[in-house]
Amino acid sequence: MAGLLCGTKKKQQVSDLHEEGKNAINAPLLPSGTDIHPEDTLLEENAERIMLDPTSRENPKFKDLLKVLIDWINSELEEERIIVKDLEEDCYDGQVLQKLFEKLSGRKLNVAEVTQSEIGQKQKLQTVLEAVNDVLRPHGWTVEWSVDSIHSKNLVAIIYLLVALAMHFQAPIRLPEHVSVQVVVVKKREGILQTALMTKELTSTTEMMMGRFERDAFDTLLDHAPDKLNVVKTSLITFVNKHLNKLNLEVTELESQFADGVYLILLMGLLEDYFVPLYNFFLTPESFEQKVHNVAFAFELMQEGGLKKPKARPEDVVNLNLKSTLRVLYNLFTNYKTSA
């Protein structure tokens, strides 16, 4: 009988907690369609939990962002035979994040390969996130993730982390811009659950995200001395036409005429004095992917010529990002300005 009474009491406590969560869920601040699991509201005093509002999951741009990130991870970890299908379920234990960071950074982390226990998983996450934060913080990234948020399968925190890694390591992907979601914030204050709906910006523009850690002379030029921009562009146009004129080609618009990669490839051949076989690139590219292929191939030719890997991404040049195009061309100018 005592055991039965004890069990009944525990059930009542759980029921009370679930009712507390239900009351919080039904708070007037939340949209009627919001569905939160009761266990998400079982919080310690002064603790809070952030959950993605279900309506945001149906946002086409949000779905596109998920797909781009998943495809990128699977491409990076193909040799590890790791296949990610769901960011929440596949990233929370630290295994995928460990392998991804090791691949991107070229560093080997001192962690157990397989961890089944919650303690072991959190220890692995702690090591991985410390290494990630050490790399990202100096470049201006705000840490929007933690061991607890990742391990509790907080999708917003996981996406923040993956976007930061993708941008920092210049992933060859095109992230959808201006992706925002609604999140439900549940806090516990003096035993009472408080809820609120907030908007979280997951991505801004590629230029702004790259600008977190890539402020350079061109940023300063565009921000503070736009009047001098035309002088720089004129110098670069003179430089590229000096060589492209040999093929009866002429450039008048830097950001648009180099966007498909063709002129970049031909320019590299002229600067290094070799013919680039036409089967290596698309002479008349039509799709975004073909243009990215061309610009990426031009970058490879630059590196083979002894130049450093361009800071810009091929996607940025294709997207008519002026600063990215200027960086690439200025790099060529400084290395080949004395070429005949």
mmCIF file of C-alpha atoms in Angstrom:
data_model
loop_
_atom_site.group_PDB
_atom_site.id
_atom_site.type_symbol
_atom_site.label_atom_id
_atom_site.label_comp_id
_atom_site.label_asym_id
_atom_site.label_seq_id
_atom_site.Cartn_x
_atom_site.Cartn_y
_atom_site.Cartn_z
ATOM 1 C CA MET A 1 0.000 0.000 0.000
ATOM 2 C CA ALA A 2 2.873 2.393 0.909
ATOM 3 C CA GLY A 3 4.508 1.687 -2.465
ATOM 4 C CA LEU A 4 1.240 2.377 -4.243
ATOM 5 C CA LEU A 5 0.796 5.680 -2.403
ATOM 6 C CA CYS A 6 4.394 6.650 -3.218
ATOM 7 C CA GLY A 7 3.862 5.842 -6.870
ATOM 8 C CA THR A 8 0.633 7.828 -6.914
ATOM 9 C CA LYS A 9 2.398 10.808 -5.338
ATOM 10 C CA LYS A 10 5.170 10.712 -7.961
ATOM 11 C CA LYS A 11 2.612 10.528 -10.753
ATOM 12 C CA GLN A 12 0.843 13.546 -9.264
ATOM 13 C CA GLN A 13 4.128 15.479 -9.129
ATOM 14 C CA VAL A 14 4.830 14.679 -12.766
ATOM 15 C CA SER A 15 1.249 15.617 -13.623
ATOM 16 C CA ASP A 16 1.642 18.933 -11.818
ATOM 17 C CA LEU A 17 4.851 19.666 -13.678
ATOM 18 C CA HIS A 18 3.214 18.826 -16.981
ATOM 19 C CA GLU A 19 0.285 21.086 -16.090
ATOM 20 C CA GLU A 20 2.760 23.856 -15.254
ATOM 21 C CA GLY A 21 4.332 23.393 -18.640
ATOM 22 C CA LYS A 22 0.949 23.344 -20.326
ATOM 23 C CA ASN A 23 -0.021 26.637 -18.683
ATOM 24 C CA ALA A 24 3.201 28.195 -19.894
ATOM 25 C CA ILE A 25 2.654 26.879 -23.385
ATOM 26 C CA ASN A 26 -0.787 28.394 -23.533
ATOM 27 C CA ALA A 27 0.477 31.819 -22.475
ATOM 28 C CA PRO A 28 -0.969 34.639 -24.586
ATOM 29 C CA LEU A 29 2.465 35.617 -25.906
ATOM 30 C CA LEU A 30 2.645 32.458 -27.995
ATOM 31 C CA PRO A 31 0.922 31.720 -31.289
ATOM 32 C CA SER A 32 -1.923 29.216 -31.112
ATOM 33 C CA GLY A 33 -0.067 26.642 -33.211
ATOM 34 C CA THR A 34 2.963 26.408 -30.936
ATOM 35 C CA ASP A 35 3.509 22.878 -29.684
ATOM 36 C CA ILE A 36 6.057 22.313 -26.907
ATOM 37 C CA HIS A 37 6.738 19.011 -25.246
ATOM 38 C CA PRO A 38 6.099 19.109 -21.470
ATOM 39 C CA GLU A 39 9.615 17.880 -20.728
ATOM 40 C CA ASP A 40 10.939 21.055 -22.347
ATOM 41 C CA THR A 41 9.463 23.068 -19.484
ATOM 42 C CA LEU A 42 10.890 21.008 -16.600
ATOM 43 C CA LEU A 43 13.481 23.608 -15.667
ATOM 44 C CA GLU A 44 15.541 24.456 -12.656
ATOM 45 C CA GLU A 45 15.041 27.876 -11.042
ATOM 46 C CA ASN A 46 16.456 30.723 -13.218
ATOM 47 C CA ALA A 47 17.100 28.294 -16.064
ATOM 48 C CA GLU A 48 15.783 28.797 -19.577
ATOM 49 C CA ARG A 49 15.276 26.783 -22.711
ATOM 50 C CA ILE A 50 14.972 27.954 -26.314
ATOM 51 C CA MET A 51 12.911 25.981 -28.802
ATOM 52 C CA LEU A 52 12.249 26.514 -32.479
ATOM 53 C CA ASP A 53 8.686 27.528 -33.223
ATOM 54 C CA PRO A 54 7.106 24.834 -35.451
ATOM 55 C CA THR A 55 5.907 27.378 -38.003
ATOM 56 C CA SER A 56 9.523 28.361 -38.718
ATOM 57 C CA ARG A 57 10.348 24.780 -39.695
ATOM 58 C CA GLU A 58 8.067 25.189 -42.693
ATOM 59 C CA ASN A 59 9.836 28.336 -43.903
ATOM 60 C CA PRO A 60 11.254 27.525 -47.388
ATOM 61 C CA LYS A 61 14.449 29.511 -46.754
ATOM 62 C CA PHE A 62 14.959 27.696 -43.442
ATOM 63 C CA LYS A 63 14.492 24.332 -45.149
ATOM 64 C CA ASP A 64 16.965 25.393 -47.820
ATOM 65 C CA LEU A 65 19.502 26.344 -45.146
ATOM 66 C CA LEU A 66 19.131 22.935 -43.487
ATOM 67 C CA LYS A 67 19.640 21.145 -46.800
ATOM 68 C CA VAL A 68 22.710 23.191 -47.709
ATOM 69 C CA LEU A 69 24.325 22.526 -44.314
ATOM 70 C CA ILE A 70 23.511 18.809 -44.361
ATOM 71 C CA ASP A 71 24.824 18.373 -47.918
ATOM 72 C CA TRP A 72 27.992 20.277 -46.975
ATOM 73 C CA ILE A 73 28.662 18.104 -43.911
ATOM 74 C CA ASN A 74 28.096 14.914 -45.894
ATOM 75 C CA SER A 75 30.453 16.118 -48.611
ATOM 76 C CA GLU A 76 33.174 16.989 -46.085
ATOM 77 C CA LEU A 77 32.834 13.692 -44.198
ATOM 78 C CA GLU A 78 32.388 11.425 -47.196
ATOM 79 C CA GLU A 79 35.712 9.707 -46.554
ATOM 80 C CA GLU A 80 34.645 9.007 -42.967
ATOM 81 C CA ARG A 81 31.519 7.301 -44.343
ATOM 82 C CA ILE A 82 29.393 9.501 -42.117
ATOM 83 C CA ILE A 83 25.944 10.367 -43.413
ATOM 84 C CA VAL A 84 23.957 13.089 -41.680
ATOM 85 C CA LYS A 85 20.208 13.121 -42.216
ATOM 86 C CA ASP A 86 18.964 15.161 -39.244
ATOM 87 C CA LEU A 87 21.035 17.922 -37.617
ATOM 88 C CA GLU A 88 19.372 17.586 -34.214
ATOM 89 C CA GLU A 89 19.696 13.812 -33.972
ATOM 90 C CA ASP A 90 23.102 13.493 -35.635
ATOM 91 C CA CYS A 91 25.024 16.418 -34.102
ATOM 92 C CA TYR A 92 24.014 16.462 -30.443
ATOM 93 C CA ASP A 93 26.533 13.857 -29.181
ATOM 94 C CA GLY A 94 29.618 15.598 -30.599
ATOM 95 C CA GLN A 95 30.768 12.825 -32.933
ATOM 96 C CA VAL A 96 29.869 14.563 -36.206
ATOM 97 C CA LEU A 97 31.016 17.967 -34.937
ATOM 98 C CA GLN A 98 34.357 16.468 -33.905
ATOM 99 C CA LYS A 99 34.979 14.909 -37.316
ATOM 100 C CA LEU A 100 33.845 18.044 -39.138
ATOM 101 C CA PHE A 101 36.087 20.363 -37.125
ATOM 102 C CA GLU A 102 39.059 18.026 -37.534
ATOM 103 C CA LYS A 103 38.533 17.930 -41.300
ATOM 104 C CA LEU A 104 38.158 21.695 -41.634
ATOM 105 C CA SER A 105 40.977 22.704 -39.286
ATOM 106 C CA GLY A 106 43.410 19.878 -39.954
ATOM 107 C CA ARG A 107 43.691 19.330 -36.182
ATOM 108 C CA LYS A 108 43.239 16.053 -34.341
ATOM 109 C CA LEU A 109 41.311 16.381 -31.096
ATOM 110 C CA ASN A 110 42.103 14.234 -28.072
ATOM 111 C CA VAL A 111 38.658 12.723 -27.511
ATOM 112 C CA ALA A 112 37.173 9.247 -27.298
ATOM 113 C CA GLU A 113 35.968 8.018 -30.680
ATOM 114 C CA VAL A 114 32.693 6.548 -29.448
ATOM 115 C CA THR A 115 30.816 7.713 -26.353
ATOM 116 C CA GLN A 116 27.450 6.267 -25.365
ATOM 117 C CA SER A 117 26.922 7.813 -21.930
ATOM 118 C CA GLU A 118 25.567 11.329 -21.467
ATOM 119 C CA ILE A 119 28.611 12.293 -19.389
ATOM 120 C CA GLY A 120 30.977 11.028 -22.080
ATOM 121 C CA GLN A 121 29.081 12.836 -24.819
ATOM 122 C CA LYS A 122 29.149 16.112 -22.916
ATOM 123 C CA GLN A 123 32.864 15.738 -22.220
ATOM 124 C CA LYS A 124 33.480 15.240 -25.929
ATOM 125 C CA LEU A 125 31.310 18.248 -26.760
ATOM 126 C CA GLN A 126 33.216 20.335 -24.213
ATOM 127 C CA THR A 127 36.527 19.514 -25.904
ATOM 128 C CA VAL A 128 35.163 20.087 -29.403
ATOM 129 C CA LEU A 129 33.464 23.391 -28.586
ATOM 130 C CA GLU A 130 36.498 24.720 -26.728
ATOM 131 C CA ALA A 131 38.591 24.068 -29.839
ATOM 132 C CA VAL A 132 35.942 25.652 -32.084
ATOM 133 C CA ASN A 133 35.606 28.722 -29.862
ATOM 134 C CA ASP A 134 39.373 29.194 -29.728
ATOM 135 C CA VAL A 135 39.352 29.429 -33.524
ATOM 136 C CA LEU A 136 36.232 31.555 -33.993
ATOM 137 C CA ARG A 137 36.314 34.039 -31.105
ATOM 138 C CA PRO A 138 39.413 35.973 -32.267
ATOM 139 C CA HIS A 139 37.609 36.653 -35.554
ATOM 140 C CA GLY A 140 34.584 38.302 -34.005
ATOM 141 C CA TRP A 141 32.090 35.458 -33.880
ATOM 142 C CA THR A 142 29.616 35.598 -31.007
ATOM 143 C CA VAL A 143 29.298 32.187 -29.362
ATOM 144 C CA GLU A 144 25.607 31.341 -29.662
ATOM 145 C CA TRP A 145 26.011 27.711 -28.599
ATOM 146 C CA SER A 146 27.020 25.711 -25.527
ATOM 147 C CA VAL A 147 27.500 22.116 -24.447
ATOM 148 C CA ASP A 148 24.025 22.013 -22.938
ATOM 149 C CA SER A 149 22.268 23.631 -25.897
ATOM 150 C CA ILE A 150 23.915 21.318 -28.440
ATOM 151 C CA HIS A 151 23.385 18.191 -26.326
ATOM 152 C CA SER A 152 19.731 19.090 -25.728
ATOM 153 C CA LYS A 153 19.301 19.149 -29.524
ATOM 154 C CA ASN A 154 18.702 22.878 -29.752
ATOM 155 C CA LEU A 155 18.506 23.213 -33.538
ATOM 156 C CA VAL A 156 19.029 26.979 -33.504
ATOM 157 C CA ALA A 157 22.298 26.622 -31.565
ATOM 158 C CA ILE A 158 23.463 23.819 -33.873
ATOM 159 C CA ILE A 159 22.766 25.948 -36.955
ATOM 160 C CA TYR A 160 24.558 28.978 -35.490
ATOM 161 C CA LEU A 161 27.613 26.784 -34.937
ATOM 162 C CA LEU A 162 27.555 25.220 -38.411
ATOM 163 C CA VAL A 163 27.055 28.564 -40.162
ATOM 164 C CA ALA A 164 30.019 30.027 -38.267
ATOM 165 C CA LEU A 165 32.216 27.065 -39.223
ATOM 166 C CA ALA A 166 31.108 27.201 -42.853
ATOM 167 C CA MET A 167 31.826 30.911 -43.175
ATOM 168 C CA HIS A 168 35.110 30.841 -41.250
ATOM 169 C CA PHE A 169 36.556 27.953 -43.242
ATOM 170 C CA GLN A 170 35.185 29.359 -46.510
ATOM 171 C CA ALA A 171 33.049 26.349 -47.324
ATOM 172 C CA PRO A 172 32.316 26.003 -51.062
ATOM 173 C CA ILE A 173 28.594 26.437 -50.491
ATOM 174 C CA ARG A 174 26.015 29.156 -50.995
ATOM 175 C CA LEU A 175 24.103 29.822 -47.782
ATOM 176 C CA PRO A 176 20.667 31.371 -48.229
ATOM 177 C CA GLU A 177 20.751 34.943 -46.956
ATOM 178 C CA HIS A 178 18.494 36.636 -44.393
ATOM 179 C CA VAL A 179 17.164 33.459 -42.809
ATOM 180 C CA SER A 180 15.304 34.250 -39.573
ATOM 181 C CA VAL A 181 13.215 32.012 -37.325
ATOM 182 C CA GLN A 182 10.834 32.408 -34.416
ATOM 183 C CA VAL A 183 11.901 30.750 -31.177
ATOM 184 C CA VAL A 184 10.010 30.137 -27.958
ATOM 185 C CA VAL A 185 11.986 31.121 -24.861
ATOM 186 C CA VAL A 186 10.849 29.424 -21.644
ATOM 187 C CA LYS A 187 12.313 30.754 -18.363
ATOM 188 C CA LYS A 188 11.670 29.801 -14.748
ATOM 189 C CA ARG A 189 11.595 32.681 -12.244
ATOM 190 C CA GLU A 190 10.491 32.167 -8.630
ATOM 191 C CA GLY A 191 8.886 28.882 -9.549
ATOM 192 C CA ILE A 192 6.834 30.388 -12.374
ATOM 193 C CA LEU A 193 7.394 29.619 -16.024
ATOM 194 C CA GLN A 194 7.609 32.659 -18.278
ATOM 195 C CA THR A 195 7.427 32.385 -22.050
ATOM 196 C CA ALA A 196 8.192 34.740 -24.898
ATOM 197 C CA LEU A 197 8.496 34.617 -28.664
ATOM 198 C CA MET A 198 11.691 35.987 -30.187
ATOM 199 C CA THR A 199 13.149 36.324 -33.677
ATOM 200 C CA LYS A 200 16.613 34.886 -34.291
ATOM 201 C CA GLU A 201 18.636 35.788 -37.379
ATOM 202 C CA LEU A 202 20.525 32.687 -38.521
ATOM 203 C CA THR A 203 22.157 34.251 -41.596
ATOM 204 C CA SER A 204 22.548 37.804 -42.827
ATOM 205 C CA THR A 205 24.278 38.579 -46.111
ATOM 206 C CA THR A 206 27.338 36.628 -47.181
ATOM 207 C CA GLU A 207 29.309 39.869 -47.241
ATOM 208 C CA MET A 208 28.358 40.763 -43.675
ATOM 209 C CA MET A 209 29.075 37.272 -42.345
ATOM 210 C CA MET A 210 32.445 37.181 -44.077
ATOM 211 C CA GLY A 211 33.088 40.692 -42.747
ATOM 212 C CA ARG A 212 33.085 39.372 -39.173
ATOM 213 C CA PHE A 213 36.620 38.190 -39.668
ATOM 214 C CA GLU A 214 37.759 39.563 -42.995
ATOM 215 C CA ARG A 215 38.008 43.315 -42.599
ATOM 216 C CA ASP A 216 40.767 44.512 -44.870
ATOM 217 C CA ALA A 217 41.864 47.441 -47.002
ATOM 218 C CA PHE A 218 38.927 47.054 -49.372
ATOM 219 C CA ASP A 219 36.405 47.182 -46.516
ATOM 220 C CA THR A 220 38.012 50.405 -45.313
ATOM 221 C CA LEU A 221 38.074 51.769 -48.835
ATOM 222 C CA LEU A 222 34.385 51.105 -49.457
ATOM 223 C CA ASP A 223 33.293 52.269 -45.999
ATOM 224 C CA HIS A 224 35.357 55.433 -45.634
ATOM 225 C CA ALA A 225 36.766 56.427 -49.019
ATOM 226 C CA PRO A 226 34.308 55.394 -51.747
ATOM 227 C CA ASP A 227 35.571 58.294 -53.849
ATOM 228 C CA LYS A 228 38.877 56.444 -54.222
ATOM 229 C CA LEU A 229 37.209 53.226 -55.329
ATOM 230 C CA ASN A 230 37.079 54.316 -58.967
ATOM 231 C CA VAL A 231 40.831 54.973 -58.913
ATOM 232 C CA VAL A 232 41.486 51.410 -57.741
ATOM 233 C CA LYS A 233 39.044 49.952 -60.268
ATOM 234 C CA THR A 234 40.627 51.945 -63.084
ATOM 235 C CA SER A 235 44.092 50.676 -62.177
ATOM 236 C CA LEU A 236 42.895 47.076 -62.091
ATOM 237 C CA ILE A 237 41.001 47.435 -65.390
ATOM 238 C CA THR A 238 44.132 48.825 -67.025
ATOM 239 C CA PHE A 239 46.136 45.877 -65.666
ATOM 240 C CA VAL A 240 43.759 43.125 -66.831
ATOM 241 C CA ASN A 241 43.162 44.715 -70.252
ATOM 242 C CA LYS A 242 46.913 44.957 -70.833
ATOM 243 C CA HIS A 243 46.874 41.162 -70.969
ATOM 244 C CA LEU A 244 43.355 40.306 -72.165
ATOM 245 C CA ASN A 245 43.768 42.608 -75.171
ATOM 246 C CA LYS A 246 46.172 39.996 -76.541
ATOM 247 C CA LEU A 247 43.088 37.830 -77.073
ATOM 248 C CA ASN A 248 41.054 40.776 -78.378
ATOM 249 C CA LEU A 249 39.098 40.865 -75.112
ATOM 250 C CA GLU A 250 38.351 43.964 -73.065
ATOM 251 C CA VAL A 251 36.961 44.544 -69.584
ATOM 252 C CA THR A 252 34.883 47.573 -68.617
ATOM 253 C CA GLU A 253 33.018 46.225 -65.552
ATOM 254 C CA LEU A 254 35.090 44.285 -63.006
ATOM 255 C CA GLU A 255 32.289 42.828 -60.885
ATOM 256 C CA SER A 256 30.207 41.506 -63.781
ATOM 257 C CA GLN A 257 32.710 40.445 -66.429
ATOM 258 C CA PHE A 258 34.717 38.207 -64.096
ATOM 259 C CA ALA A 259 31.651 36.633 -62.462
ATOM 260 C CA ASP A 260 31.506 33.561 -64.723
ATOM 261 C CA GLY A 261 35.215 32.761 -64.271
ATOM 262 C CA VAL A 262 36.091 32.663 -67.979
ATOM 263 C CA TYR A 263 38.147 35.855 -68.036
ATOM 264 C CA LEU A 264 39.881 34.833 -64.800
ATOM 265 C CA ILE A 265 40.988 31.533 -66.340
ATOM 266 C CA LEU A 266 42.154 33.156 -69.578
ATOM 267 C CA LEU A 267 43.955 35.861 -67.593
ATOM 268 C CA MET A 268 45.844 33.258 -65.561
ATOM 269 C CA GLY A 269 46.937 31.525 -68.761
ATOM 270 C CA LEU A 270 48.231 34.813 -70.141
ATOM 271 C CA LEU A 271 50.021 35.763 -66.937
ATOM 272 C CA GLU A 272 51.700 32.362 -66.620
ATOM 273 C CA ASP A 273 52.228 32.050 -70.383
ATOM 274 C CA TYR A 274 50.358 28.819 -71.095
ATOM 275 C CA PHE A 275 47.233 27.721 -72.939
ATOM 276 C CA VAL A 276 44.376 26.457 -70.807
ATOM 277 C CA PRO A 277 42.639 23.518 -72.556
ATOM 278 C CA LEU A 278 39.009 24.380 -73.241
ATOM 279 C CA TYR A 279 37.801 21.046 -71.869
ATOM 280 C CA ASN A 280 38.956 22.108 -68.378
ATOM 281 C CA PHE A 281 36.258 24.754 -68.003
ATOM 282 C CA PHE A 282 32.946 26.015 -69.348
ATOM 283 C CA LEU A 283 33.600 28.578 -72.083
ATOM 284 C CA THR A 284 29.952 29.716 -72.049
ATOM 285 C CA PRO A 285 28.695 28.812 -68.566
ATOM 286 C CA GLU A 286 24.963 29.074 -68.037
ATOM 287 C CA SER A 287 24.226 27.724 -64.559
ATOM 288 C CA PHE A 288 25.427 28.993 -61.198
ATOM 289 C CA GLU A 289 27.260 25.705 -60.646
ATOM 290 C CA GLN A 290 29.164 26.003 -63.934
ATOM 291 C CA LYS A 291 30.265 29.530 -63.064
ATOM 292 C CA VAL A 292 31.405 28.420 -59.601
ATOM 293 C CA HIS A 293 33.353 25.580 -61.242
ATOM 294 C CA ASN A 294 35.139 28.083 -63.483
ATOM 295 C CA VAL A 295 36.065 30.497 -60.685
ATOM 296 C CA ALA A 296 37.212 27.620 -58.444
ATOM 297 C CA PHE A 297 39.359 26.315 -61.328
ATOM 298 C CA ALA A 298 40.892 29.785 -61.747
ATOM 299 C CA PHE A 299 41.713 29.770 -58.034
ATOM 300 C CA GLU A 300 43.465 26.422 -58.493
ATOM 301 C CA LEU A 301 45.550 27.886 -61.309
ATOM 302 C CA MET A 302 46.516 30.791 -59.045
ATOM 303 C CA GLN A 303 47.691 28.432 -56.319
ATOM 304 C CA GLU A 304 49.625 26.355 -58.855
ATOM 305 C CA GLY A 305 51.317 29.592 -59.879
ATOM 306 C CA GLY A 306 52.536 30.098 -56.316
ATOM 307 C CA LEU A 307 49.869 32.516 -55.104
ATOM 308 C CA LYS A 308 48.137 32.091 -51.776
ATOM 309 C CA LYS A 309 44.612 30.695 -51.721
ATOM 310 C CA PRO A 310 42.242 33.626 -52.384
ATOM 311 C CA LYS A 311 40.345 34.856 -49.345
ATOM 312 C CA ALA A 312 37.202 35.207 -51.425
ATOM 313 C CA ARG A 313 34.952 32.262 -52.159
ATOM 314 C CA PRO A 314 34.114 31.345 -55.772
ATOM 315 C CA GLU A 315 30.431 31.793 -54.909
ATOM 316 C CA ASP A 316 31.055 35.399 -53.854
ATOM 317 C CA VAL A 317 32.686 36.281 -57.170
ATOM 318 C CA VAL A 318 29.823 34.627 -59.064
ATOM 319 C CA ASN A 319 27.334 36.576 -56.943
ATOM 320 C CA LEU A 320 28.894 39.859 -58.162
ATOM 321 C CA ASN A 321 30.422 40.655 -54.769
ATOM 322 C CA LEU A 322 32.633 43.628 -55.639
ATOM 323 C CA LYS A 323 35.007 43.327 -52.675
ATOM 324 C CA SER A 324 35.614 39.650 -53.373
ATOM 325 C CA THR A 325 36.373 40.331 -57.031
ATOM 326 C CA LEU A 326 38.664 43.231 -56.107
ATOM 327 C CA ARG A 327 40.580 41.055 -53.656
ATOM 328 C CA VAL A 328 41.194 38.405 -56.296
ATOM 329 C CA LEU A 329 42.276 40.862 -58.974
ATOM 330 C CA TYR A 330 44.425 42.913 -56.606
ATOM 331 C CA ASN A 331 46.217 39.719 -55.612
ATOM 332 C CA LEU A 332 47.005 39.124 -59.285
ATOM 333 C CA PHE A 333 48.024 42.754 -59.758
ATOM 334 C CA THR A 334 50.538 42.712 -56.903
ATOM 335 C CA ASN A 335 52.114 39.491 -58.179
ATOM 336 C CA TYR A 336 52.138 40.173 -61.929
ATOM 337 C CA LYS A 337 52.160 43.971 -62.323
ATOM 338 C CA THR A 338 55.644 43.832 -63.890
ATOM 339 C CA SER A 339 54.660 41.121 -66.385
ATOM 340 C CA ALA A 340 54.926 42.101 -70.015
#
